[in-house]
Short mmCIF file of C-alpha atoms in Angstrom, two decimals:
data_model
loop_
_atom_site.label_atom_id
_atom_site.label_comp_id
_atom_site.label_asym_id
_atom_site.label_seq_id
_atom_site.Cartn_x
_atom_site.Cartn_y
_atom_site.Cartn_z
CA UNK A 1 58.71 164.29 87.24
CA UNK A 2 62.23 163.94 86.12
CA UNK A 3 63.59 164.26 89.73
CA UNK A 4 61.13 161.54 91.03
CA UNK A 5 62.38 159.34 87.99
CA UNK A 6 65.96 159.95 88.97
CA UNK A 7 65.36 159.19 92.58
CA UNK A 8 63.58 156.01 91.64
CA UNK A 9 66.74 154.80 89.60
CA UNK A 10 68.95 155.57 92.45
CA UNK A 11 66.93 153.73 94.93
CA UNK A 12 66.85 150.57 92.58
CA UNK A 13 70.61 150.83 92.36
CA UNK A 14 71.10 151.30 95.93
CA UNK A 15 68.90 148.42 96.88
CA UNK A 16 70.49 146.29 94.31
CA UNK A 17 73.98 147.04 95.43
CA UNK A 18 73.11 146.63 99.03
CA UNK A 19 71.60 142.95 97.89
CA UNK A 20 74.69 142.24 95.72
CA UNK A 21 77.02 143.13 98.63
CA UNK A 22 75.08 141.07 101.05
CA UNK A 23 74.96 138.11 98.78
CA UNK A 24 78.64 138.28 98.30
CA UNK A 25 79.74 138.83 101.84
CA UNK A 26 77.05 136.92 104.00
CA UNK A 27 78.57 133.90 105.64
CA UNK A 28 77.14 130.64 104.44
CA UNK A 29 75.82 128.25 107.14
CA UNK A 30 76.54 125.04 105.20
CA UNK A 31 79.79 123.38 106.22
CA UNK A 32 82.58 123.12 103.79
CA UNK A 33 83.35 120.19 101.65
CA UNK A 34 86.96 118.53 101.62
CA UNK A 35 88.61 116.98 98.71
CA UNK A 36 92.36 116.06 97.89
CA UNK A 37 94.67 116.36 94.90
CA UNK A 38 96.73 112.99 94.36
CA UNK A 39 99.86 113.81 92.55
CA UNK A 40 102.21 110.97 92.66
CA UNK A 41 102.00 107.86 90.52
CA UNK A 42 100.86 105.08 90.62
CA UNK A 43 97.34 106.08 91.69
CA UNK A 44 96.43 103.86 94.63
CA UNK A 45 94.54 104.28 97.95
CA UNK A 46 95.40 102.04 100.90
CA UNK A 47 92.84 100.85 103.24
CA UNK A 48 94.38 103.35 105.96
CA UNK A 49 94.04 106.20 103.35
CA UNK A 50 90.51 105.35 102.65
CA UNK A 51 89.74 105.25 106.25
CA UNK A 52 91.31 108.63 107.08
CA UNK A 53 89.73 110.39 103.94
CA UNK A 54 86.27 108.88 105.29
CA UNK A 55 87.02 110.57 108.48
CA UNK A 56 87.57 114.07 106.57
CA UNK A 57 84.36 113.37 104.61
CA UNK A 58 86.33 113.32 101.47
CA UNK A 59 83.88 112.04 98.56
CA UNK A 60 86.19 112.75 95.68
CA UNK A 61 89.83 112.84 94.58
CA UNK A 62 91.50 115.00 91.84
CA UNK A 63 94.28 112.63 90.36
CA UNK A 64 97.14 113.99 88.40
CA UNK A 65 96.88 112.14 85.12
CA UNK A 66 99.68 113.56 83.22
CA UNK A 67 101.60 116.59 82.37
CA UNK A 68 101.40 118.52 78.94
CA UNK A 69 104.88 119.42 77.58
CA UNK A 70 105.67 121.28 74.37
CA UNK A 71 108.13 121.25 71.46
CA UNK A 72 107.28 124.69 70.67
CA UNK A 73 104.40 123.77 68.27
CA UNK A 74 102.85 120.36 69.44
CA UNK A 75 101.90 119.29 72.94
CA UNK A 76 102.70 115.91 74.19
CA UNK A 77 101.55 114.16 77.55
CA UNK A 78 104.56 113.21 79.72
CA UNK A 79 104.54 111.56 82.96
CA UNK A 80 100.98 109.76 82.42
CA UNK A 81 99.35 108.30 85.42
CA UNK A 82 99.18 104.63 86.08
CA UNK A 83 96.17 103.10 87.39
CA UNK A 84 96.01 99.91 89.25
CA UNK A 85 92.94 97.84 90.07
CA UNK A 86 91.86 97.66 93.77
CA UNK A 87 89.49 98.56 96.39
CA UNK A 88 88.69 101.67 98.38
CA UNK A 89 87.99 103.74 95.13
CA UNK A 90 86.52 107.15 95.40
CA UNK A 91 85.27 109.15 92.35
CA UNK A 92 87.97 110.80 90.58
CA UNK A 93 88.56 113.84 88.36
CA UNK A 94 91.63 113.47 86.19
CA UNK A 95 93.93 116.71 86.41
CA UNK A 96 96.27 117.76 83.51
CA UNK A 97 98.91 120.30 84.46
CA UNK A 98 101.29 122.07 81.97
CA UNK A 99 105.01 122.50 82.37
CA UNK A 100 106.85 125.79 81.90
CA UNK A 101 107.35 125.26 78.09
CA UNK A 102 103.71 125.13 77.53
CA UNK A 103 102.96 128.32 79.40
CA UNK A 104 105.88 130.01 77.64
CA UNK A 105 104.64 129.18 74.23
CA UNK A 106 101.10 129.36 74.95
CA UNK A 107 100.60 132.75 73.29
CA UNK A 108 102.00 131.43 69.99
CA UNK A 109 100.34 128.20 69.61
CA UNK A 110 97.80 127.39 66.95
CA UNK A 111 94.62 127.02 68.91
CA UNK A 112 92.87 124.41 66.69
CA UNK A 113 95.91 122.20 66.70
CA UNK A 114 96.53 122.16 70.48
CA UNK A 115 92.64 121.81 71.06
CA UNK A 116 92.70 118.70 69.09
CA UNK A 117 95.89 117.41 70.83
CA UNK A 118 94.57 118.11 74.38
CA UNK A 119 91.14 116.63 73.75
CA UNK A 120 92.55 113.29 72.25
CA UNK A 121 95.10 112.81 75.14
CA UNK A 122 92.44 113.62 77.94
CA UNK A 123 89.99 111.27 76.29
CA UNK A 124 92.59 108.39 76.25
CA UNK A 125 93.41 108.88 79.81
CA UNK A 126 89.69 108.78 80.78
CA UNK A 127 89.38 105.47 78.98
CA UNK A 128 92.50 104.30 80.86
CA UNK A 129 91.23 104.92 83.97
CA UNK A 130 87.82 103.74 83.45
CA UNK A 131 89.13 100.39 82.08
CA UNK A 132 90.67 99.43 85.55
CA UNK A 133 87.26 100.36 87.41
CA UNK A 134 87.93 104.01 88.41
CA UNK A 135 84.76 105.98 88.33
CA UNK A 136 85.87 109.30 86.43
CA UNK A 137 83.43 112.06 87.14
CA UNK A 138 85.49 114.91 85.53
CA UNK A 139 88.61 116.28 84.04
CA UNK A 140 90.53 119.36 85.17
CA UNK A 141 93.11 121.64 83.55
CA UNK A 142 95.85 123.01 85.67
CA UNK A 143 97.52 125.68 83.46
CA UNK A 144 98.91 128.66 85.03
CA UNK A 145 98.32 130.88 82.13
CA UNK A 146 99.42 134.72 82.48
CA UNK A 147 96.30 136.78 83.27
CA UNK A 148 96.51 138.77 79.83
CA UNK A 149 96.11 135.41 78.07
CA UNK A 150 93.03 134.30 79.79
CA UNK A 151 90.77 135.00 76.82
CA UNK A 152 92.79 132.77 74.80
CA UNK A 153 92.57 130.17 77.58
CA UNK A 154 88.73 130.52 77.53
CA UNK A 155 88.76 129.97 73.80
CA UNK A 156 90.87 126.83 74.23
CA UNK A 157 88.56 125.40 76.91
CA UNK A 158 85.39 126.14 74.72
CA UNK A 159 87.11 124.33 71.97
CA UNK A 160 88.00 121.29 73.96
CA UNK A 161 84.41 120.97 75.42
CA UNK A 162 82.94 121.12 71.82
CA UNK A 163 85.49 118.73 70.35
CA UNK A 164 84.14 115.65 72.17
CA UNK A 165 80.63 114.89 73.51
CA UNK A 166 82.27 113.50 76.75
CA UNK A 167 83.44 117.05 77.60
CA UNK A 168 80.13 118.82 76.98
CA UNK A 169 78.02 120.04 79.82
CA UNK A 170 76.18 116.91 81.23
CA UNK A 171 74.97 115.67 84.35
CA UNK A 172 77.44 113.76 86.35
CA UNK A 173 80.46 114.74 84.39
CA UNK A 174 82.46 117.91 85.27
CA UNK A 175 84.87 119.93 83.49
CA UNK A 176 86.82 122.19 85.76
CA UNK A 177 90.13 124.50 85.98
CA UNK A 178 92.40 125.46 88.60
CA UNK A 179 93.39 129.05 88.91
CA UNK A 180 95.51 131.65 90.40
CA UNK A 181 94.36 134.09 93.23
CA UNK A 182 95.96 136.92 90.93
CA UNK A 183 93.26 136.04 88.32
CA UNK A 184 90.40 136.89 90.69
CA UNK A 185 88.63 140.20 89.96
CA UNK A 186 89.65 140.28 86.29
CA UNK A 187 87.51 140.31 83.36
CA UNK A 188 89.45 137.46 81.73
CA UNK A 189 88.60 135.03 84.52
CA UNK A 190 85.17 136.06 84.51
CA UNK A 191 84.81 135.11 81.00
CA UNK A 192 86.96 131.91 81.62
CA UNK A 193 84.62 130.83 84.30
CA UNK A 194 81.60 130.92 81.94
CA UNK A 195 83.16 127.94 80.18
CA UNK A 196 83.49 125.48 83.07
CA UNK A 197 81.48 123.70 85.70
CA UNK A 198 83.49 124.97 88.68
CA UNK A 199 87.13 126.36 89.34
CA UNK A 200 89.62 125.97 92.11
CA UNK A 201 91.78 129.21 92.78
CA UNK A 202 94.76 127.90 94.72
CA UNK A 203 95.74 129.81 97.96
CA UNK A 204 99.58 129.09 97.63
CA UNK A 205 102.81 129.57 95.58
CA UNK A 206 101.89 133.31 95.07
CA UNK A 207 105.23 134.60 95.44
CA UNK A 208 108.78 132.92 95.12
CA UNK A 209 111.83 134.59 96.54
CA UNK A 210 114.21 135.54 93.95
CA UNK A 211 117.13 135.28 96.30
CA UNK A 212 117.87 133.36 99.51
CA UNK A 213 117.40 136.37 101.68
CA UNK A 214 113.91 136.95 100.24
CA UNK A 215 112.58 133.46 100.67
CA UNK A 216 108.69 133.45 101.28
CA UNK A 217 106.32 130.96 102.78
CA UNK A 218 103.97 129.10 100.48
CA UNK A 219 101.04 130.47 102.03
CA UNK A 220 100.09 133.99 102.57
CA UNK A 221 97.09 134.41 104.86
CA UNK A 222 96.65 138.29 104.16
CA UNK A 223 96.55 137.61 100.33
CA UNK A 224 94.05 134.98 100.76
CA UNK A 225 91.80 137.13 103.02
CA UNK A 226 92.22 140.09 100.43
CA UNK A 227 91.39 138.21 97.28
CA UNK A 228 88.82 135.47 98.37
CA UNK A 229 85.73 138.01 98.19
CA UNK A 230 86.54 138.56 94.63
CA UNK A 231 85.77 134.79 93.86
CA UNK A 232 82.24 135.56 94.25
CA UNK A 233 82.29 137.32 90.78
CA UNK A 234 83.12 134.10 89.06
CA UNK A 235 80.35 132.88 86.74
CA UNK A 236 80.54 129.28 88.14
CA UNK A 237 80.81 127.51 91.64
CA UNK A 238 84.33 127.40 93.15
CA UNK A 239 86.57 125.54 95.75
CA UNK A 240 89.63 126.87 97.13
CA UNK A 241 92.92 124.96 96.96
CA UNK A 242 94.63 125.01 100.26
CA UNK A 243 98.30 123.70 100.99
CA UNK A 244 99.54 120.75 102.91
CA UNK A 245 102.76 120.37 101.18
CA UNK A 246 106.25 121.97 101.02
CA UNK A 247 108.85 122.69 98.38
CA UNK A 248 112.41 123.51 97.76
CA UNK A 249 114.53 125.88 95.55
CA UNK A 250 118.17 126.06 94.43
CA UNK A 251 120.04 129.25 94.16
CA UNK A 252 123.49 129.62 92.56
CA UNK A 253 126.62 131.15 94.13
CA UNK A 254 125.71 134.62 93.38
CA UNK A 255 122.21 134.01 94.92
CA UNK A 256 120.09 133.92 91.75
CA UNK A 257 117.16 131.61 91.59
CA UNK A 258 118.04 128.35 89.41
CA UNK A 259 115.24 126.16 89.58
CA UNK A 260 113.06 124.04 91.90
CA UNK A 261 114.93 121.24 93.74
CA UNK A 262 113.75 117.62 94.51
CA UNK A 263 117.22 115.75 94.88
CA UNK A 264 117.01 115.60 98.80
CA UNK A 265 114.42 116.06 101.55
CA UNK A 266 115.37 118.67 104.23
CA UNK A 267 116.09 116.05 106.99
CA UNK A 268 118.43 114.22 104.38
CA UNK A 269 120.15 117.55 103.65
CA UNK A 270 120.85 118.00 107.46
CA UNK A 271 122.91 114.67 107.43
CA UNK A 272 124.30 115.12 104.05
CA UNK A 273 128.31 116.02 104.03
CA UNK A 274 127.97 118.36 101.10
CA UNK A 275 125.67 120.91 103.03
CA UNK A 276 125.84 122.93 106.06
CA UNK A 277 122.78 124.21 107.61
CA UNK A 278 122.66 127.94 107.75
CA UNK A 279 119.52 128.61 109.60
CA UNK A 280 116.14 126.86 110.47
CA UNK A 281 113.28 128.90 111.75
CA UNK A 282 109.38 129.08 112.12
CA UNK A 283 108.38 131.53 109.39
CA UNK A 284 106.02 134.68 109.62
CA UNK A 285 103.95 135.51 106.61
CA UNK A 286 106.64 137.58 105.26
CA UNK A 287 109.37 134.79 105.30
CA UNK A 288 111.24 136.11 108.34
CA UNK A 289 111.49 134.39 111.73
CA UNK A 290 108.14 134.21 113.52
CA UNK A 291 108.25 135.83 117.09
CA UNK A 292 105.92 133.21 118.33
CA UNK A 293 102.97 131.07 117.50
CA UNK A 294 100.56 133.86 116.82
CA UNK A 295 102.50 135.18 113.82
CA UNK A 296 103.81 131.59 112.69
CA UNK A 297 102.17 130.81 109.25
CA UNK A 298 102.63 127.14 109.74
CA UNK A 299 105.81 126.48 107.84
CA UNK A 300 109.38 126.03 108.63
CA UNK A 301 112.06 127.49 106.43
CA UNK A 302 115.53 126.09 106.29
CA UNK A 303 118.54 127.24 104.35
CA UNK A 304 121.67 125.23 103.46
CA UNK A 305 124.93 126.11 101.88
CA UNK A 306 126.67 123.57 99.60
CA UNK A 307 130.26 123.18 100.99
CA UNK A 308 131.19 120.61 98.26
CA UNK A 309 130.74 120.44 94.66
CA UNK A 310 128.69 117.90 92.86
CA UNK A 311 130.43 115.24 90.84
CA UNK A 312 130.23 117.39 87.64
CA UNK A 313 132.18 120.16 89.53
CA UNK A 314 129.30 122.51 89.93
CA UNK A 315 127.27 123.61 93.03
CA UNK A 316 129.95 124.79 95.51
CA UNK A 317 128.47 127.76 97.28
CA UNK A 318 125.03 127.09 96.10
CA UNK A 319 122.02 127.53 98.48
CA UNK A 320 119.13 125.16 99.05
CA UNK A 321 115.97 126.73 100.66
CA UNK A 322 113.17 124.53 101.93
CA UNK A 323 109.62 125.31 103.01
CA UNK A 324 108.47 122.40 105.31
CA UNK A 325 104.67 122.36 106.11
CA UNK A 326 102.80 121.58 109.17
CA UNK A 327 99.27 120.79 109.87
CA UNK A 328 98.92 124.43 111.12
CA UNK A 329 99.32 125.81 107.62
CA UNK A 330 96.40 123.62 106.41
CA UNK A 331 94.22 124.68 109.60
CA UNK A 332 95.06 128.47 109.19
CA UNK A 333 94.10 128.39 105.43
CA UNK A 334 90.69 126.47 106.23
CA UNK A 335 89.96 129.02 108.88
CA UNK A 336 90.27 131.82 106.54
CA UNK A 337 88.30 130.13 103.80
CA UNK A 338 85.67 129.30 106.29
CA UNK A 339 85.33 132.83 107.52
CA UNK A 340 85.65 134.78 104.33
CA UNK A 341 83.84 132.53 101.81
CA UNK A 342 80.59 133.62 99.89
CA UNK A 343 77.71 131.44 98.63
CA UNK A 344 79.66 130.41 95.65
CA UNK A 345 82.19 128.40 97.78
CA UNK A 346 81.69 124.74 97.75
CA UNK A 347 84.50 123.61 99.84
CA UNK A 348 88.46 123.08 99.90
CA UNK A 349 90.83 120.88 98.00
CA UNK A 350 94.02 120.10 99.90
CA UNK A 351 97.26 119.94 97.82
CA UNK A 352 98.30 117.07 98.34
CA UNK A 353 98.00 113.44 99.47
CA UNK A 354 101.02 112.65 101.54
CA UNK A 355 103.95 110.43 100.19
CA UNK A 356 105.17 107.75 102.92
CA UNK A 357 108.30 108.97 104.48
CA UNK A 358 108.26 112.58 103.15
CA UNK A 359 108.47 115.62 105.04
CA UNK A 360 107.34 117.52 101.91
CA UNK A 361 103.77 116.44 102.75
CA UNK A 362 101.65 116.48 105.87
CA UNK A 363 100.90 112.99 107.11
CA UNK A 364 97.08 112.42 106.57
CA UNK A 365 96.48 111.31 110.08
CA UNK A 366 97.73 114.72 111.27
CA UNK A 367 95.20 116.53 108.99
CA UNK A 368 92.56 114.30 110.41
CA UNK A 369 93.41 115.26 113.92
CA UNK A 370 93.84 119.02 113.16
CA UNK A 371 90.29 119.24 111.37
CA UNK A 372 88.96 117.60 114.48
CA UNK A 373 90.50 120.07 116.76
CA UNK A 374 92.79 117.74 118.23
CA UNK A 375 96.28 118.68 119.38
CA UNK A 376 98.87 117.63 116.91
CA UNK A 377 102.32 117.31 118.62
CA UNK A 378 105.32 114.75 118.67
CA UNK A 379 105.93 112.82 121.87
CA UNK A 380 108.92 110.60 122.66
CA UNK A 381 108.81 107.05 124.22
CA UNK A 382 112.11 105.71 125.26
CA UNK A 383 113.09 102.20 125.81
CA UNK A 384 116.48 101.09 127.22
CA UNK A 385 117.93 97.64 127.51
CA UNK A 386 121.32 96.16 128.47
CA UNK A 387 123.44 93.09 127.81
CA UNK A 388 127.02 91.55 127.92
CA UNK A 389 129.17 90.12 125.57
CA UNK A 390 128.62 86.24 126.21
CA UNK A 391 131.88 85.26 124.87
CA UNK A 392 133.79 87.90 126.82
CA UNK A 393 132.07 86.85 130.05
CA UNK A 394 133.39 83.28 129.71
CA UNK A 395 136.87 83.88 128.44
CA UNK A 396 137.54 86.89 131.03
CA UNK A 397 138.36 86.71 134.64
CA UNK A 398 137.39 90.26 135.12
CA UNK A 399 134.41 90.94 137.39
CA UNK A 400 133.70 94.23 135.66
CA UNK A 401 132.94 93.09 132.21
CA UNK A 402 131.76 95.92 129.91
CA UNK A 403 128.07 96.31 129.38
CA UNK A 404 126.32 97.17 126.17
CA UNK A 405 123.40 99.43 126.46
CA UNK A 406 120.70 99.70 123.63
CA UNK A 407 118.36 102.53 123.13
CA UNK A 408 114.97 102.67 121.13
CA UNK A 409 113.01 105.81 120.48
CA UNK A 410 109.50 106.15 119.07
CA UNK A 411 107.64 109.17 118.24
CA UNK A 412 104.39 108.25 119.73
CA UNK A 413 102.74 111.41 119.43
CA UNK A 414 100.44 112.69 116.62
CA UNK A 415 102.92 115.15 114.76
CA UNK A 416 106.19 115.45 113.23
CA UNK A 417 109.07 117.15 114.93
CA UNK A 418 110.78 120.48 113.92
CA UNK A 419 113.83 120.00 111.63
CA UNK A 420 117.19 120.94 113.17
CA UNK A 421 120.23 119.22 114.50
CA UNK A 422 118.74 119.32 118.00
CA UNK A 423 115.09 118.33 117.18
CA UNK A 424 115.45 115.08 119.13
CA UNK A 425 117.85 115.17 122.06
CA UNK A 426 118.07 111.92 124.39
CA UNK A 427 120.29 112.74 127.35
CA UNK A 428 121.70 109.73 129.22
CA UNK A 429 123.57 110.42 132.48
CA UNK A 430 125.29 107.71 134.40
CA UNK A 431 126.74 107.70 137.89
CA UNK A 432 130.19 106.38 136.47
CA UNK A 433 132.40 107.65 133.72
CA UNK A 434 133.88 105.95 130.68
CA UNK A 435 132.23 104.95 127.09
CA UNK A 436 133.73 102.79 124.56
CA UNK A 437 132.51 102.53 121.06
CA UNK A 438 129.04 103.78 120.19
CA UNK A 439 127.07 102.63 117.05
CA UNK A 440 124.57 105.46 116.39
CA UNK A 441 122.57 103.57 113.77
CA UNK A 442 119.50 105.71 113.14
CA UNK A 443 120.66 108.79 115.07
CA UNK A 444 122.77 111.62 113.41
CA UNK A 445 125.26 112.56 116.13
CA UNK A 446 126.41 111.90 119.73
CA UNK A 447 128.35 114.23 122.11
CA UNK A 448 130.06 113.56 125.46
CA UNK A 449 130.11 115.50 128.63
CA UNK A 450 130.88 115.33 132.41
CA UNK A 451 128.91 116.79 135.20
CA UNK A 452 126.43 116.21 138.13
CA UNK A 453 123.43 117.63 136.33
CA UNK A 454 122.61 119.75 133.12
CA UNK A 455 123.81 122.99 134.47
CA UNK A 456 127.21 121.63 135.48
CA UNK A 457 127.94 119.53 132.52
CA UNK A 458 130.94 120.28 130.56
CA UNK A 459 132.51 118.62 127.27
CA UNK A 460 134.79 115.77 128.13
CA UNK A 461 136.35 112.84 126.03
CA UNK A 462 134.56 109.49 125.97
CA UNK A 463 136.79 107.78 128.42
CA UNK A 464 136.08 110.56 131.03
CA UNK A 465 132.52 111.50 130.29
CA UNK A 466 129.44 110.13 132.11
CA UNK A 467 126.81 112.06 129.90
CA UNK A 468 125.70 111.24 126.50
CA UNK A 469 123.56 113.44 124.16
CA UNK A 470 122.25 111.46 121.34
CA UNK A 471 120.62 113.50 118.53
CA UNK A 472 118.29 113.31 115.43
CA UNK A 473 117.44 116.04 113.28
CA UNK A 474 113.68 115.03 112.49
CA UNK A 475 111.05 112.40 113.32
CA UNK A 476 107.78 111.42 111.85
CA UNK A 477 104.91 110.45 113.86
CA UNK A 478 105.24 106.59 114.53
CA UNK A 479 108.84 106.55 113.44
CA UNK A 480 111.28 104.39 115.54
CA UNK A 481 114.92 105.04 116.13
CA UNK A 482 117.73 102.66 117.30
CA UNK A 483 121.05 103.23 119.03
CA UNK A 484 123.51 100.51 120.23
CA UNK A 485 125.46 99.03 121.44
CA UNK A 486 126.64 101.79 123.67
CA UNK A 487 129.65 100.20 125.42
CA UNK A 488 129.97 101.24 129.12
CA UNK A 489 133.64 100.59 130.27
CA UNK A 490 132.88 100.84 134.04
CA UNK A 491 130.09 98.49 134.61
CA UNK A 492 129.42 96.98 138.04
CA UNK A 493 126.70 98.86 139.69
CA UNK A 494 125.92 101.63 137.31
CA UNK A 495 122.91 103.70 137.43
CA UNK A 496 121.34 105.96 134.65
CA UNK A 497 118.73 108.69 134.33
CA UNK A 498 117.22 109.56 130.86
CA UNK A 499 116.00 112.83 129.86
CA UNK A 500 114.21 113.00 126.24
CA UNK A 501 113.18 116.07 124.44
CA UNK A 502 111.61 116.47 121.01
CA UNK A 503 110.75 120.01 119.47
CA UNK A 504 107.38 120.67 118.25
CA UNK A 505 106.87 121.35 114.57
CA UNK A 506 106.66 125.27 115.24
CA UNK A 507 110.05 125.09 117.07
CA UNK A 508 108.79 127.23 119.75
CA UNK A 509 108.08 124.49 122.35
CA UNK A 510 109.21 120.85 123.22
CA UNK A 511 107.70 117.88 124.68
CA UNK A 512 109.98 116.52 127.56
CA UNK A 513 110.10 113.25 129.64
CA UNK A 514 112.53 112.07 132.27
CA UNK A 515 112.80 108.63 133.59
CA UNK A 516 113.33 107.64 137.12
CA UNK A 517 116.98 106.41 137.90
CA UNK A 518 117.61 102.88 136.90
CA UNK A 519 120.39 100.37 138.00
CA UNK A 520 122.09 98.68 135.07
CA UNK A 521 123.10 94.95 135.96
CA UNK A 522 124.74 92.78 133.60
CA UNK A 523 122.11 91.05 131.28
CA UNK A 524 119.16 92.68 133.01
CA UNK A 525 117.37 92.98 129.68
CA UNK A 526 114.80 95.91 129.44
CA UNK A 527 115.54 98.39 132.10
CA UNK A 528 112.58 100.68 131.53
CA UNK A 529 109.93 101.59 129.04
CA UNK A 530 108.02 104.79 129.16
#
């Protein structure tokens, strides 16, 4: 009888275990939802933003509402969000992150005091956003608490929710948290997840290189695959945060990590006289140069050395390390989530909405095309025109009046370029030698050569050269660059051929175009436009 009872218990446990395993590991058939974090200020969506978000079927935005900072005892809200009236509004969750001071002192805080301080300041931001017409449907805490302190974090969340009816469980209003992948599978996060409506573990920033030679990419695909199944043990639904942004870190002359860096974007450091590029490469998951597209994580890593000190005399010998994102990093993260998710996964939240003119964030249109399986690559269009100095033509008796050539290049592709001194290279080959002054305008550098073709060209001084290489370190999609005037000393009947090349964001391939040979005549206007 006892033996039969034991077998019955084992059978129940086996069936229950198999059912739980199946529930946690079967692949849901429902499509993933998509949302965005919006981190800049003021909060405002343009008509184009709204149109692109609609293509991604984004129905809600997580807007940074302020950062909690600390004096050691009290919490204050700094960098509060500014809300402006306007159209194209989506329902929003207000997100409140914590700076390093809050995290450092969290263990020592008086819980009842900070509960009241946080609750009061969150409620004020909700009121401010609603006053201008935003539909606030939730609030979110973004505190990267150490795993051992998650029980105290759970007590804080419970206290906040009990302090104000606004934060109590109610239909149509959500209280959520971000989380670290390292929390998943711990007892602390399971308790914490019982206090909220949903959580968003973030699949990025898992490891920071403490020295420049140990630089790591933002996104670790293997870590996400390994930890994602543990999210099914949360006691609430969850989304996964995936990256569409980059970062930079500053290291001192001894190679020790100082802090994060926001002074220059990578393409600006490339042109800055105080910095010398050490290396630029497509990163594999370990932070080393990828051997090809198959082990490229979707990020470029650039390392610069400071060759001049700052105005305060510091910084000489410091190292800047950049992680620059591409749409591929977002696509790779999305694919893993879609393959590995369980029933509790609601969708992905992308960090973060792009800032115009910044290579730290992936353009929204590039994400749209990536999600719809379209190819995202840069492509150059080149327009060349010529003219003569009208005054010199009138006053001079010469027949071979110098001609000025003007160049316009546009990235008409769907993606940004790689970041490197030769990311954009436009080669102009003339059938006669001799250049005068050249105004680079938007371009970074020019070099001179002489030769019959690319294989035979050698460096030459401007007055003896017949080949120009005009280069730019980076181009956004849609960006236009101008160069000119380019003074041709030997005009008359001059012919030119142009080859343009722009490196794709992985750095492994390029898009090239070559124009047919064109005859330059004085004052001919536009010679060609491809």
